Coordinates of C-alpha atoms in Angstrom, one line a residue:
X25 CA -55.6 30.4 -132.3
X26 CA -54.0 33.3 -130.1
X27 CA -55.3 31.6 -126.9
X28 CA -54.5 28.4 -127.9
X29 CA -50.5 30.3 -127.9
X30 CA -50.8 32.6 -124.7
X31 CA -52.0 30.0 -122.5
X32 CA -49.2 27.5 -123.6
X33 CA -46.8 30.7 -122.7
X34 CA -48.7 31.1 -119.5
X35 CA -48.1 27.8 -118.4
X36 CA -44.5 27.6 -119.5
X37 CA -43.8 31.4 -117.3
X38 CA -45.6 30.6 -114.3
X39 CA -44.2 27.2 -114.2
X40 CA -40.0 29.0 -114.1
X41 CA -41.0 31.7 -112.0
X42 CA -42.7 29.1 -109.6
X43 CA -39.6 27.3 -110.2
X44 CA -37.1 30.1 -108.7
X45 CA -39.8 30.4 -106.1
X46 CA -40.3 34.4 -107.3
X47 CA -43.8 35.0 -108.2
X48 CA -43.5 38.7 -108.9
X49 CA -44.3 41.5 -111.3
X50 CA -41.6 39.7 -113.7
X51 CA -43.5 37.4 -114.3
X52 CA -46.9 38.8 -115.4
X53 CA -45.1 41.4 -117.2
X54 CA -43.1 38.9 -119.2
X55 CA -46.2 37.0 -119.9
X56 CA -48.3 39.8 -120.9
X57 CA -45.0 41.2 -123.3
X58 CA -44.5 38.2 -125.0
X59 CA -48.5 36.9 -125.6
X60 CA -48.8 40.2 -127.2
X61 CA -46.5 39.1 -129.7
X62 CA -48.2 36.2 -130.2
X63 CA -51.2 37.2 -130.6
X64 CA -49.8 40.2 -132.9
X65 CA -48.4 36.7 -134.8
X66 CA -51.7 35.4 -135.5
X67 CA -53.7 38.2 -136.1
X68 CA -50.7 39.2 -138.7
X69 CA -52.5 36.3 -141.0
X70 CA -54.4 36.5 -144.0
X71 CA -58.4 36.3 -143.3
X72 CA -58.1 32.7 -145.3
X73 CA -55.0 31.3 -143.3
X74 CA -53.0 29.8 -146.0
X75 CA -50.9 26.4 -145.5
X76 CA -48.0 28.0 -145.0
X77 CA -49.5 30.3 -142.0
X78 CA -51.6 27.3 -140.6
X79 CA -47.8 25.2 -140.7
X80 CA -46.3 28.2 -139.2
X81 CA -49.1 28.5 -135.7
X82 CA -48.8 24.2 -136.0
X83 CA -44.9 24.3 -135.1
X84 CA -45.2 27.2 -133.0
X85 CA -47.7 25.6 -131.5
X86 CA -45.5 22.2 -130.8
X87 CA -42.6 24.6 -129.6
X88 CA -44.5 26.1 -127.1
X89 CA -46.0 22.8 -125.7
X90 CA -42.4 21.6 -125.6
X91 CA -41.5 24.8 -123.8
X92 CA -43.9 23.4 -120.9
X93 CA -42.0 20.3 -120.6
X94 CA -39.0 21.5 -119.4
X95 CA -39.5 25.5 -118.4
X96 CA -39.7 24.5 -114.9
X97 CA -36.4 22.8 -114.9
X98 CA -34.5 25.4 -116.4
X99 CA -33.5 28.2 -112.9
X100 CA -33.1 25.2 -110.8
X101 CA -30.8 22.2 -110.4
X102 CA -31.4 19.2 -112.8
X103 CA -32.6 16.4 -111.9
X104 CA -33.2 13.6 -114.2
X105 CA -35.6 11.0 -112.2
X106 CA -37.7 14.4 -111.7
X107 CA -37.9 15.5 -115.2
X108 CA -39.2 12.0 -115.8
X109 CA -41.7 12.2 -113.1
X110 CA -42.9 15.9 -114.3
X111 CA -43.3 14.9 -117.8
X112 CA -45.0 11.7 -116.9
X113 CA -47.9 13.3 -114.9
X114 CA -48.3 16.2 -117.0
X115 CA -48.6 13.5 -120.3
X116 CA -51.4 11.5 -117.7
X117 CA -53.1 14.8 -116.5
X118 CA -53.5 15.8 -120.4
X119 CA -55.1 11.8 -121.3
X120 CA -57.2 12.0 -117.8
X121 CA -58.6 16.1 -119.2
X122 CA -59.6 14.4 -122.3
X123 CA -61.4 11.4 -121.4
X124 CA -63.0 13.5 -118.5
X125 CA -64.1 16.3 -121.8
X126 CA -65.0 13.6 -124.1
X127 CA -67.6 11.7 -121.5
X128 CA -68.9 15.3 -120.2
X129 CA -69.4 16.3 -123.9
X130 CA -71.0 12.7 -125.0
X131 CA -73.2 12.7 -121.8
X132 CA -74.9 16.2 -122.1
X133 CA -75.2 16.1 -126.2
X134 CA -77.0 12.7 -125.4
X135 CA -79.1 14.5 -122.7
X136 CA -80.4 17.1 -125.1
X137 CA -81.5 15.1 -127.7
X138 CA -83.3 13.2 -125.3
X139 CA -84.8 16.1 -124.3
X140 CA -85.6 17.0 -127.9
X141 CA -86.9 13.6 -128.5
X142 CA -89.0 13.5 -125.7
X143 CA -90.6 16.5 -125.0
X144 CA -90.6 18.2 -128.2
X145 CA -88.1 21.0 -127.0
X146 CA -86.1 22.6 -130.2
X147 CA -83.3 23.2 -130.0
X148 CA -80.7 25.5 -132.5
X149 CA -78.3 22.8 -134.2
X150 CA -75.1 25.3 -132.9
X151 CA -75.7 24.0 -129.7
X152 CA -73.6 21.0 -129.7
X153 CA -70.8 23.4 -131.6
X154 CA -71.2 25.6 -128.4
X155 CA -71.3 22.8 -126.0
X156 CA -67.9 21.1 -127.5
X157 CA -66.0 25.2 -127.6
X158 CA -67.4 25.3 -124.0
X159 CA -65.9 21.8 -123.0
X160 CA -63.0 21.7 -124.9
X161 CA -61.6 25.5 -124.0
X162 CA -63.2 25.7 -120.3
X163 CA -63.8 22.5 -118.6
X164 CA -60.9 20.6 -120.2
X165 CA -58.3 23.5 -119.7
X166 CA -59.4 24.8 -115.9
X167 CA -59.3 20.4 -115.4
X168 CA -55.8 20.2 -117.0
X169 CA -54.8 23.1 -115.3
X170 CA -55.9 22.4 -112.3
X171 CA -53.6 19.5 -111.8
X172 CA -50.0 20.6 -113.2
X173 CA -47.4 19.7 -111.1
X174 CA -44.7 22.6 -109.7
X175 CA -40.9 21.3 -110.6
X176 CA -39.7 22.8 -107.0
X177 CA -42.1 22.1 -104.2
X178 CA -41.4 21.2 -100.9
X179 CA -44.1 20.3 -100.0
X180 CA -45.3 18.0 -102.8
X181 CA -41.8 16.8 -104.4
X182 CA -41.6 15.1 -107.2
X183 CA -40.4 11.2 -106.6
X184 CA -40.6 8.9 -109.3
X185 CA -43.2 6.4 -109.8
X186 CA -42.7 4.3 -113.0
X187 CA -46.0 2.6 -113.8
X188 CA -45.9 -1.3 -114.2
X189 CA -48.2 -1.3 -117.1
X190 CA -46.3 1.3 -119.0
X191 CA -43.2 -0.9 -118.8
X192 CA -45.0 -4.0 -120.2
X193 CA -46.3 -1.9 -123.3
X194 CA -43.3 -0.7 -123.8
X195 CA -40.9 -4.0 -123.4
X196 CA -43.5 -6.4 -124.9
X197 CA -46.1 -4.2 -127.7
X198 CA -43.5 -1.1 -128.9
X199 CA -40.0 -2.4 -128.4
X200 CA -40.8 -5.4 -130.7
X201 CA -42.5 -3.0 -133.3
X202 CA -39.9 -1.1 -133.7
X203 CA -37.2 -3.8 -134.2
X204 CA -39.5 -5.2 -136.9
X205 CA -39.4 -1.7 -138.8
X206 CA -35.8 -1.8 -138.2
X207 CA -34.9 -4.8 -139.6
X208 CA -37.5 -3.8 -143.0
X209 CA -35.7 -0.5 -143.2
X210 CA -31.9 -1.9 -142.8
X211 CA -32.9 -4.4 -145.3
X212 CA -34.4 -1.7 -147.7
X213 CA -30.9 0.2 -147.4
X214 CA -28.9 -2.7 -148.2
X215 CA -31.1 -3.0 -151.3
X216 CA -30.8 0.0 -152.4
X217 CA -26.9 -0.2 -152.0
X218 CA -26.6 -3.3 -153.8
X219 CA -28.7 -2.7 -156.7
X220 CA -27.8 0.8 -156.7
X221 CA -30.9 2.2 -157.5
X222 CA -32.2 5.7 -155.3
X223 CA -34.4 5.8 -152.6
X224 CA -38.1 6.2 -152.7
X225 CA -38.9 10.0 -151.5
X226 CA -41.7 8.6 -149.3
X227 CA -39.3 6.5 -147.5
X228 CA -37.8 9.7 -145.5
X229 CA -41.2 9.8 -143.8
X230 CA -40.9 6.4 -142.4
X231 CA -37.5 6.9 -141.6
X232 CA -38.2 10.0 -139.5
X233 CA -41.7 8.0 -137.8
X234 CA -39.4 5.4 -136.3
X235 CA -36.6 7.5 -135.4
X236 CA -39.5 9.6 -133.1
X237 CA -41.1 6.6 -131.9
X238 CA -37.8 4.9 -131.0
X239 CA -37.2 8.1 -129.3
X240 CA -40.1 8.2 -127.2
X241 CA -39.7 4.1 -126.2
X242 CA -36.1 5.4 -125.0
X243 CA -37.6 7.8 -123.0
X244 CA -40.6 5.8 -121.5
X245 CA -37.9 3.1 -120.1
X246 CA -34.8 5.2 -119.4
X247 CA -35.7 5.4 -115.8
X248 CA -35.6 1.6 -115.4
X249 CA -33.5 0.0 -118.6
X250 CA -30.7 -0.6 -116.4
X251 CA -32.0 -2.5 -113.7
X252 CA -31.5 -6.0 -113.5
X253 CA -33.7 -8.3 -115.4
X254 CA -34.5 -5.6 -118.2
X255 CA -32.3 -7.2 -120.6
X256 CA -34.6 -6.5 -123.6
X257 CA -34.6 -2.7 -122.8
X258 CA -31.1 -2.3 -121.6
X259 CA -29.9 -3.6 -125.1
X260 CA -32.6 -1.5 -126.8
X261 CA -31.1 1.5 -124.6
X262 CA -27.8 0.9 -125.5
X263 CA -27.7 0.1 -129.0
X264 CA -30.6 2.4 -130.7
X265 CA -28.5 5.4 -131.5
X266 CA -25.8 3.2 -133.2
X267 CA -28.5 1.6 -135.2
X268 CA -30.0 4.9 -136.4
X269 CA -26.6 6.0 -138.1
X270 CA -27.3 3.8 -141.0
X271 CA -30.8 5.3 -141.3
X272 CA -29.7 8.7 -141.0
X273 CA -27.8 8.4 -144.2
X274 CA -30.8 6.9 -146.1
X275 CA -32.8 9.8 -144.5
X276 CA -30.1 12.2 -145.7
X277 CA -29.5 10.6 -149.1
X278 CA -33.6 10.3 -150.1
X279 CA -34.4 14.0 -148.9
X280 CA -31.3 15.9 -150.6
X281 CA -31.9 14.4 -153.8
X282 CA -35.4 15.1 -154.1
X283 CA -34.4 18.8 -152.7
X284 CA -32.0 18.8 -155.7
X285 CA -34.4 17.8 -158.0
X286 CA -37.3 20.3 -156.7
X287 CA -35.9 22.2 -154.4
X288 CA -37.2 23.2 -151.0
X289 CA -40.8 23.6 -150.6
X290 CA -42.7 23.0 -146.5
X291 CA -42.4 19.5 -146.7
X292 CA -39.0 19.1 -147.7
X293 CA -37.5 21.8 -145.5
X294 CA -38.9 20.3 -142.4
X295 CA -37.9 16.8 -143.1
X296 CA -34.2 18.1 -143.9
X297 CA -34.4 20.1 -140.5
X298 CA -35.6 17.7 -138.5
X299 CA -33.0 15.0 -140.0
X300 CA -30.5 17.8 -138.9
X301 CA -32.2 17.6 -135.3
X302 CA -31.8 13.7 -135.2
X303 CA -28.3 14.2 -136.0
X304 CA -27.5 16.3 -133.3
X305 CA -29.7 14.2 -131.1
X306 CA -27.5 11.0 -132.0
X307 CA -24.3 11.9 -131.4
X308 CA -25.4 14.1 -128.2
X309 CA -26.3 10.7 -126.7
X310 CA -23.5 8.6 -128.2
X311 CA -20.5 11.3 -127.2
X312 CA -21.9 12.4 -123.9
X313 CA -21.4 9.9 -121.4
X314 CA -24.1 11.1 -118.5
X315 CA -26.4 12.7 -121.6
X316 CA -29.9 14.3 -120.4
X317 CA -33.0 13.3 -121.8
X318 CA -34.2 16.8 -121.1
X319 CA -31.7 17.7 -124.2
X320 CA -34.5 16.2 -126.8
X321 CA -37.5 18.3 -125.7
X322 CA -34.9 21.4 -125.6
X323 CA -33.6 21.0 -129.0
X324 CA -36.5 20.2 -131.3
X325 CA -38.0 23.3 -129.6
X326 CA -35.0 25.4 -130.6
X327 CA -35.0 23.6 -134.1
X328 CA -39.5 24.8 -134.2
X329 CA -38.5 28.6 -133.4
X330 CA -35.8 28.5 -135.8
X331 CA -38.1 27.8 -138.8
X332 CA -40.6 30.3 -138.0
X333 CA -39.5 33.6 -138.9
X334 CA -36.6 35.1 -140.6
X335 CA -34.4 34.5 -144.0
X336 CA -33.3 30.8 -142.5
X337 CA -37.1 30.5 -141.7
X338 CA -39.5 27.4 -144.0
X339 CA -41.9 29.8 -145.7
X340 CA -38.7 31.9 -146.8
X341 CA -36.4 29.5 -147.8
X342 CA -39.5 27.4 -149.7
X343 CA -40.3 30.8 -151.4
X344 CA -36.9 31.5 -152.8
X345 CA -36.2 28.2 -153.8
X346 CA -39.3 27.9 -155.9
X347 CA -39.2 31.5 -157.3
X348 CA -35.5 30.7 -158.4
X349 CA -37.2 27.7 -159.7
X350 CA -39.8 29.6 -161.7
X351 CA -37.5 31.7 -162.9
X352 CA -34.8 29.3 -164.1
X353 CA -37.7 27.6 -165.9
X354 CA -38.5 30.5 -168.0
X355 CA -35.0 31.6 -169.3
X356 CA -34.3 28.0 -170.2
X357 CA -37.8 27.2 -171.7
X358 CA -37.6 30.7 -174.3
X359 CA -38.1 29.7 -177.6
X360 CA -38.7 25.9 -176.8
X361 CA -41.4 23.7 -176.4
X362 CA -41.7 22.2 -173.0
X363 CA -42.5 17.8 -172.5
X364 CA -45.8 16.7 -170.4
X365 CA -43.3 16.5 -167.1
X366 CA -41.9 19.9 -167.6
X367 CA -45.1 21.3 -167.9
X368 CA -46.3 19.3 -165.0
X369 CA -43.3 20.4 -163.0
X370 CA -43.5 24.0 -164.0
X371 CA -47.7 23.7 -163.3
X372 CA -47.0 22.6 -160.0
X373 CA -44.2 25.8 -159.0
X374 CA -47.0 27.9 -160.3
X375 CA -49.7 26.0 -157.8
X376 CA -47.5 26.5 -154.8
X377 CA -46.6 30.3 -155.2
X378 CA -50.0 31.1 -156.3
X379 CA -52.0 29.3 -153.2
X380 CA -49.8 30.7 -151.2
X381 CA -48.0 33.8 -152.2
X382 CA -50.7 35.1 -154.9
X383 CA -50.7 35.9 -158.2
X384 CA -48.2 39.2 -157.6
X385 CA -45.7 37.9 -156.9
X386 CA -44.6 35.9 -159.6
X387 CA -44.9 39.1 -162.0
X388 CA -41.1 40.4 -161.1
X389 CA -40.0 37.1 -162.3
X390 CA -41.8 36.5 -165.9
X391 CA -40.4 39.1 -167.7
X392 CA -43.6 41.2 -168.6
X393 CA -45.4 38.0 -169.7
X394 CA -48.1 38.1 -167.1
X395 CA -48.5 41.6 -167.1
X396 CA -51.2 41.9 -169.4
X397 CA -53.1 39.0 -167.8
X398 CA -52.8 40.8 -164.3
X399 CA -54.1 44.1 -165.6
X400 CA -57.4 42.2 -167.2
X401 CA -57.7 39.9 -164.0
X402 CA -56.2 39.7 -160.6
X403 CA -57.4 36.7 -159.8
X404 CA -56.9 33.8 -163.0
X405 CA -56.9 30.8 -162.8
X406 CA -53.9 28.1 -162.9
X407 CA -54.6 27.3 -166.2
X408 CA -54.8 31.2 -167.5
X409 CA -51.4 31.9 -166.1
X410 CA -49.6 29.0 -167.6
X411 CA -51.2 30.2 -171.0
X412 CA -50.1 34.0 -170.3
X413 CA -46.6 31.8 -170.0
X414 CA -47.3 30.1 -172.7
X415 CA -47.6 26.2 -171.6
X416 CA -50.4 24.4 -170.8
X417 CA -51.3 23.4 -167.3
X418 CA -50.9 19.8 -166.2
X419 CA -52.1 19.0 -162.6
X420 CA -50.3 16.6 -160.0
X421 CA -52.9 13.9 -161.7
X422 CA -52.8 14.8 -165.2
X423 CA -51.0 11.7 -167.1
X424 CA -49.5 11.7 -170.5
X425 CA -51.1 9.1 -172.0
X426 CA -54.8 10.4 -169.9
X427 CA -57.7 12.7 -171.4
X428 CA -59.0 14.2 -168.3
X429 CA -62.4 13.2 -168.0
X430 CA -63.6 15.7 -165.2
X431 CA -64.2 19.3 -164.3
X432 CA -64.5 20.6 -160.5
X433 CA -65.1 24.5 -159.0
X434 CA -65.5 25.2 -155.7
X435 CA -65.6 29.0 -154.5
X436 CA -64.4 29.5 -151.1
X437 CA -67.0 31.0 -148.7
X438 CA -65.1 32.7 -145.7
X439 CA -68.6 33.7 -143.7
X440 CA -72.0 32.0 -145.5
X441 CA -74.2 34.0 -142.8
X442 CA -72.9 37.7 -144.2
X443 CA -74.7 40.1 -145.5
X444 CA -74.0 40.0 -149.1
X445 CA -73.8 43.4 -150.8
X446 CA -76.8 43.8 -154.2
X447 CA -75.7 47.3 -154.6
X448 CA -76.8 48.3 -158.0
X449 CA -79.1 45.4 -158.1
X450 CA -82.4 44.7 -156.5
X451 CA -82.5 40.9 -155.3
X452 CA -81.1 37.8 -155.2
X453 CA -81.5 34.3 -155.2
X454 CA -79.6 30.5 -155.6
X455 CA -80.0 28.9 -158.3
X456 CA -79.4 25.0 -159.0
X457 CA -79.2 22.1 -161.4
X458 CA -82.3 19.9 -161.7
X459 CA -83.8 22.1 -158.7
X460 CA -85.8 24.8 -160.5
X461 CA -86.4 28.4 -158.4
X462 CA -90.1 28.9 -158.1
X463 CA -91.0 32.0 -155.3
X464 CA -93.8 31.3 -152.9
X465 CA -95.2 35.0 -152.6
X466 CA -94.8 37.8 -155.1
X467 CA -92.7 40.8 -152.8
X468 CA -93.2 43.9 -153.8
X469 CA -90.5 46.6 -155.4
X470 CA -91.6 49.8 -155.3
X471 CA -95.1 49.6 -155.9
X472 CA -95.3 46.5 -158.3
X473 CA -95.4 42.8 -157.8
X474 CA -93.0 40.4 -159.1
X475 CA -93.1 36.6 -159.5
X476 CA -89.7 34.7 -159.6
X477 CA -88.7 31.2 -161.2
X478 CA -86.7 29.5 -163.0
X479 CA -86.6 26.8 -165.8
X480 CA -84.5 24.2 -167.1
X481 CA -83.3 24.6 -170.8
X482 CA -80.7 23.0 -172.9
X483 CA -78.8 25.8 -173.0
X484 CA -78.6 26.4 -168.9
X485 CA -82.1 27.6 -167.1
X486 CA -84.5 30.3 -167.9
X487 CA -85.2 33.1 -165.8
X488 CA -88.7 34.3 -165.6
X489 CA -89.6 37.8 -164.1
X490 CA -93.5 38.5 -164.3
X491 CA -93.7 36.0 -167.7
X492 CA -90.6 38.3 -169.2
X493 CA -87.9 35.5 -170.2
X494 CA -83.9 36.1 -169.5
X495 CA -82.1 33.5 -170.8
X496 CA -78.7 32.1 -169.1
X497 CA -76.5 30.6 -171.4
X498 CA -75.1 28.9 -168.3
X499 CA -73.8 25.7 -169.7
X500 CA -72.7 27.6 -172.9
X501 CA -70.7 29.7 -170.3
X502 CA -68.8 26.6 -168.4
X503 CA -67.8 25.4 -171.8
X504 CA -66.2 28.8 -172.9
X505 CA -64.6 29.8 -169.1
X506 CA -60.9 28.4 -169.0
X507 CA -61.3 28.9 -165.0
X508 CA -63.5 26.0 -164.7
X509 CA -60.1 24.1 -166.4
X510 CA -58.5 24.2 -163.0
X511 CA -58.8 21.5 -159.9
X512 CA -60.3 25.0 -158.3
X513 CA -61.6 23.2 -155.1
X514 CA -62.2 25.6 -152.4
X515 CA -60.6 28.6 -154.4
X516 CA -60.9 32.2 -153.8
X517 CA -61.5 32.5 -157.3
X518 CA -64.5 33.9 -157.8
X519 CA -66.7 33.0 -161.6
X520 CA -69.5 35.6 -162.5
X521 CA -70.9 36.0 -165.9
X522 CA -73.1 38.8 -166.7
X523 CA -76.9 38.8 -168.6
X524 CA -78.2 42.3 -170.2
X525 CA -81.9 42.7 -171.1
X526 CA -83.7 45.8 -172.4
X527 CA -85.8 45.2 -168.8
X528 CA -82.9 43.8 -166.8
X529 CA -78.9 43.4 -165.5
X530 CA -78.2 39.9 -164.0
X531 CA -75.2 39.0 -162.6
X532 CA -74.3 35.3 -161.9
X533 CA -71.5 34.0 -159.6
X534 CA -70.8 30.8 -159.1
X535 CA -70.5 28.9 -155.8
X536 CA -69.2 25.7 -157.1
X537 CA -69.6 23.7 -160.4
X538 CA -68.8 20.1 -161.5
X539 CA -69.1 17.7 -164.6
X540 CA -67.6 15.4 -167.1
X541 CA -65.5 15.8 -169.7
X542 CA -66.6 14.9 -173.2
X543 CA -64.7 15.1 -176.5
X544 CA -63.0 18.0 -174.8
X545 CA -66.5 19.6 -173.8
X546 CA -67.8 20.4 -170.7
X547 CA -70.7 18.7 -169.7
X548 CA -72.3 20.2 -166.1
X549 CA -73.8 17.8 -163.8
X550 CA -74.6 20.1 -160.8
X551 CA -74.4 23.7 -159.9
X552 CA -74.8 26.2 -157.4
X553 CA -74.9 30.0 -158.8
X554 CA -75.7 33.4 -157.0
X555 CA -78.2 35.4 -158.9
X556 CA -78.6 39.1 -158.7
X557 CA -81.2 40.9 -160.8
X558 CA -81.5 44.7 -161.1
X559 CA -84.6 46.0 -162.8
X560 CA -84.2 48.8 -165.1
X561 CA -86.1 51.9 -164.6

């Protein structure tokens, strides 16, 4: 991920410095200054990069790919037909790197199965997962690389060369599309304003789509919408800001009220930011009369950096809002019972802050009434902590007039080939559903032999150790363990239930779990579980 960073900064440094025609220590030493800050960025994530981290490297990502596209163009005089001409070969050199990667990658994976197939020659299943990270970070980027233009050569300048085939896609396949999802949307405003009902919340999506498309069209034929004969794009060029005013107050309208209803959370906050950004994009272009194109790439990298870090940043104003959220919640709901859709809204607070915050830091907020649940367990489930509240938890699916008729655990693995710590304990094995254990060998412990396997009862499975019989109450255990309540699907919530024996300790842990729901009984279908034995002296 911290490669993936530096070499965008790279790219964007060289290409100004190359610019102003200086190629000295500068340069390396701002590279090397601020790719240690991104790489102290990354590495300041959590060892299971939540959604908000993994949004977080996405738009810094974005903002530093923008950076490329106009870097070169900022310490020398602007030229608009060069910009054009810059960002058009850098957009083909990226399509030409992948297409060369993806045949190299196809070509060779084909060539070793072949090689398999034919002559028997085995080869470890990573190697096509080697062979892609090979491609993909060494062939494709030296390739790419390789063929970036400079934004100040004299020798190679940079004189525009508008493909004919781009400007028949564009006047003929996506100028057409987008008038069609102009006219739907216009129509869907004047619905709403006639029948004054609100705006569906999805609809700010679509409204934002267009708005980007019909931002890039106007880029891909701004260098040749005013010549003669381009009537279709010269009236697409001049009208299409004009037209997105309308759309900006549905876009506006649809994401303000659902902020006021649920306040900010990632979504929302980048929606409402990046309707600010078409705002100022609009009326840039309809004020400015000789406006530069170079102003859009320039701006929504501004607008990325902005919501990255600090108190105006998305992860802090989502947490806030949603902590004020879950607060407000629990002074208005003392003493009262809460309906099926404030329960669901509440359960759903408690979902964001705990998948990506943790269960700490909601404790400051509930007034002691997760204290005691945090001392007995750091890690609860959804459903224990809206108990501990004193609600029930209602998923995003859950339905008031639906019995939930399912059960699903997942535990989150970070690294499956680890070596797992039996301290305490003196082996272990998996365990499965309908897939009894049966050891091939007797090993050895000490200076005695042991035979290992397993059974299936009603109850769970039996575990038998040299004829001695451990029983695990595992299904009895599913039914009884609110944790297996939750959607828990890839959770770092980790299950174990213990088994004591006058011979032996067992400890199971469960890898994932899953089942139906009957008469309000859990009924397991299949299961994975960790089993450690120790053998008492």
């Amino acid at each position: 991920m911290s490669s993936s960073l530096c070499l965008v900064w790279f790219v964007s440094v060289s290409l100004f410095f190359r610019a102003k025609h200086k190629n000295n220590i500068l340069r390396y030493l701002v590279s090397l200054a601020f790719g240690g800050l991104l790489t102290a960025f990354v590495f300041s994530f959590h060892e299971r990069v939540s959604e908000i981290e993994m949004q977080q490297f996405f738009v810094l990502n974005l903002s530093l790919h923008l950076l490329v596209s106009f870097a070169g163009f900022l310490p020398r005089t602007y030229n608009q037909e060069e910009f054009w001409e810059f960002n058009k070969q850098l957009f083909l050199r990226i399509l030409t790197a992948g297409l060369y990667s993806f045949v190299l990658y196809g070509g060779l994976s084909l060539a070793i199965l072949a090689i398999d197939k034919l002559f028997k020659v085995e080869f470890d299943s990573k190697i096509y997962g080697y062979l892609f990270v090979t491609i993909v970070g060494l062939f494709n980027t030296i390739f790419f690389l390789s063929g970036v233009p400079e934004t100040n050569s004299k020798e190679v300048p940079l004189v525009l060369k508008y493909p004919k085939g781009l400007k028949n896609f564009t006047q003929f396949v996506l100028l057409p599309l987008i008038s069609i999802y102009l006219v739907i949307l216009i129509c869907y405003e004047a619905k709403i304003v006639f029948t004054l009902s609100l705006p569906f919340g999805w609809v700010s999506y679509l409204v934002l789509a267009f708005a980007i498309i019909g931002i890039l069209s106007f880029l891909l034929v701004h260098p040749v919408a005013n010549e003669s004969g381009n009537l279709w794009m010269r009236t697409f060029n001049r009208w299409f800001y004009f037209l997105l005013i309308p759309l900006l107050v549905l876009l506006y309208w649809a994401i303000l009220y659902r902020i006021n209803l649920y306040g900010f959370t990632l979504l929302r906050y980048y929606v409402l930011l990046l309707s600010v950004w078409l705002s100022v994009v609009i009326f840039y272009f309809l004020l400015n009369k000789n406006p530069k194109i170079k102003f859009i790439p320039i701006s929504m990298c501004l607008a990325g950096l902005f919501s990255i870090v600090g108190p105006q940043s998305a992860d802090s104003v989502s947490k806030h809002s949603q902590l004020s959220r879950f607060e407000n919640y629990l002074k208005e709901s003392e003493g009262k019972k809460l309906t099926f859709e404030q329960e669901q809204e509440l359960s759903s607070i408690v979902y964001l802050l705990y998948s990506n915050y943790g269960f700490e830091i909601m404790l400051p907020y509930a007034d002691k009434k997760l204290d005691a649940l945090y001392k007995k367990d750091k890690e609860p489930g959804y459903s224990q902590i809206m108990e501990a509240l004193g609600f029930k938890y209602r998923s995003e699916y859950d339905r008031k007039d639906n019995i939930r008729d399912s059960f699903y655990y997942y535990s989150y693995e970070n690294n499956e080939s680890a070596i797992i710590d039996i301290h305490g304990y003196d082996f272990i094995i998996n365990i499965y559903k309908n897939n009894p254990f049966e050891s091939k060998n007797a090993f050895v412990i000490g200076s005695k032999k042991y035979v290992i396997k397993t059974k299936e009862q009603d109850y769970g499975q039996d575990l038998l150790i040299n004829g001695d019989v451990i029983p695990l109450k595992i299904n009895d255990f599913i039914r009884s363990e609110s944790k297996f309540d939750d959607d828990n699907s890839n959770s770092e919530i980790k299950i174990k239930q213990k088994v004591e024996t006058s011979k032996y300790k067992v400890l199971l842990t469960y890898v994932h779990a899953n089942g139906s729901i009957e008469n309000n009984k859990k009924i397991p279908k299949n299961y994975q579980i960790k089993v450690m034995v120790g053998i008492k002296n």
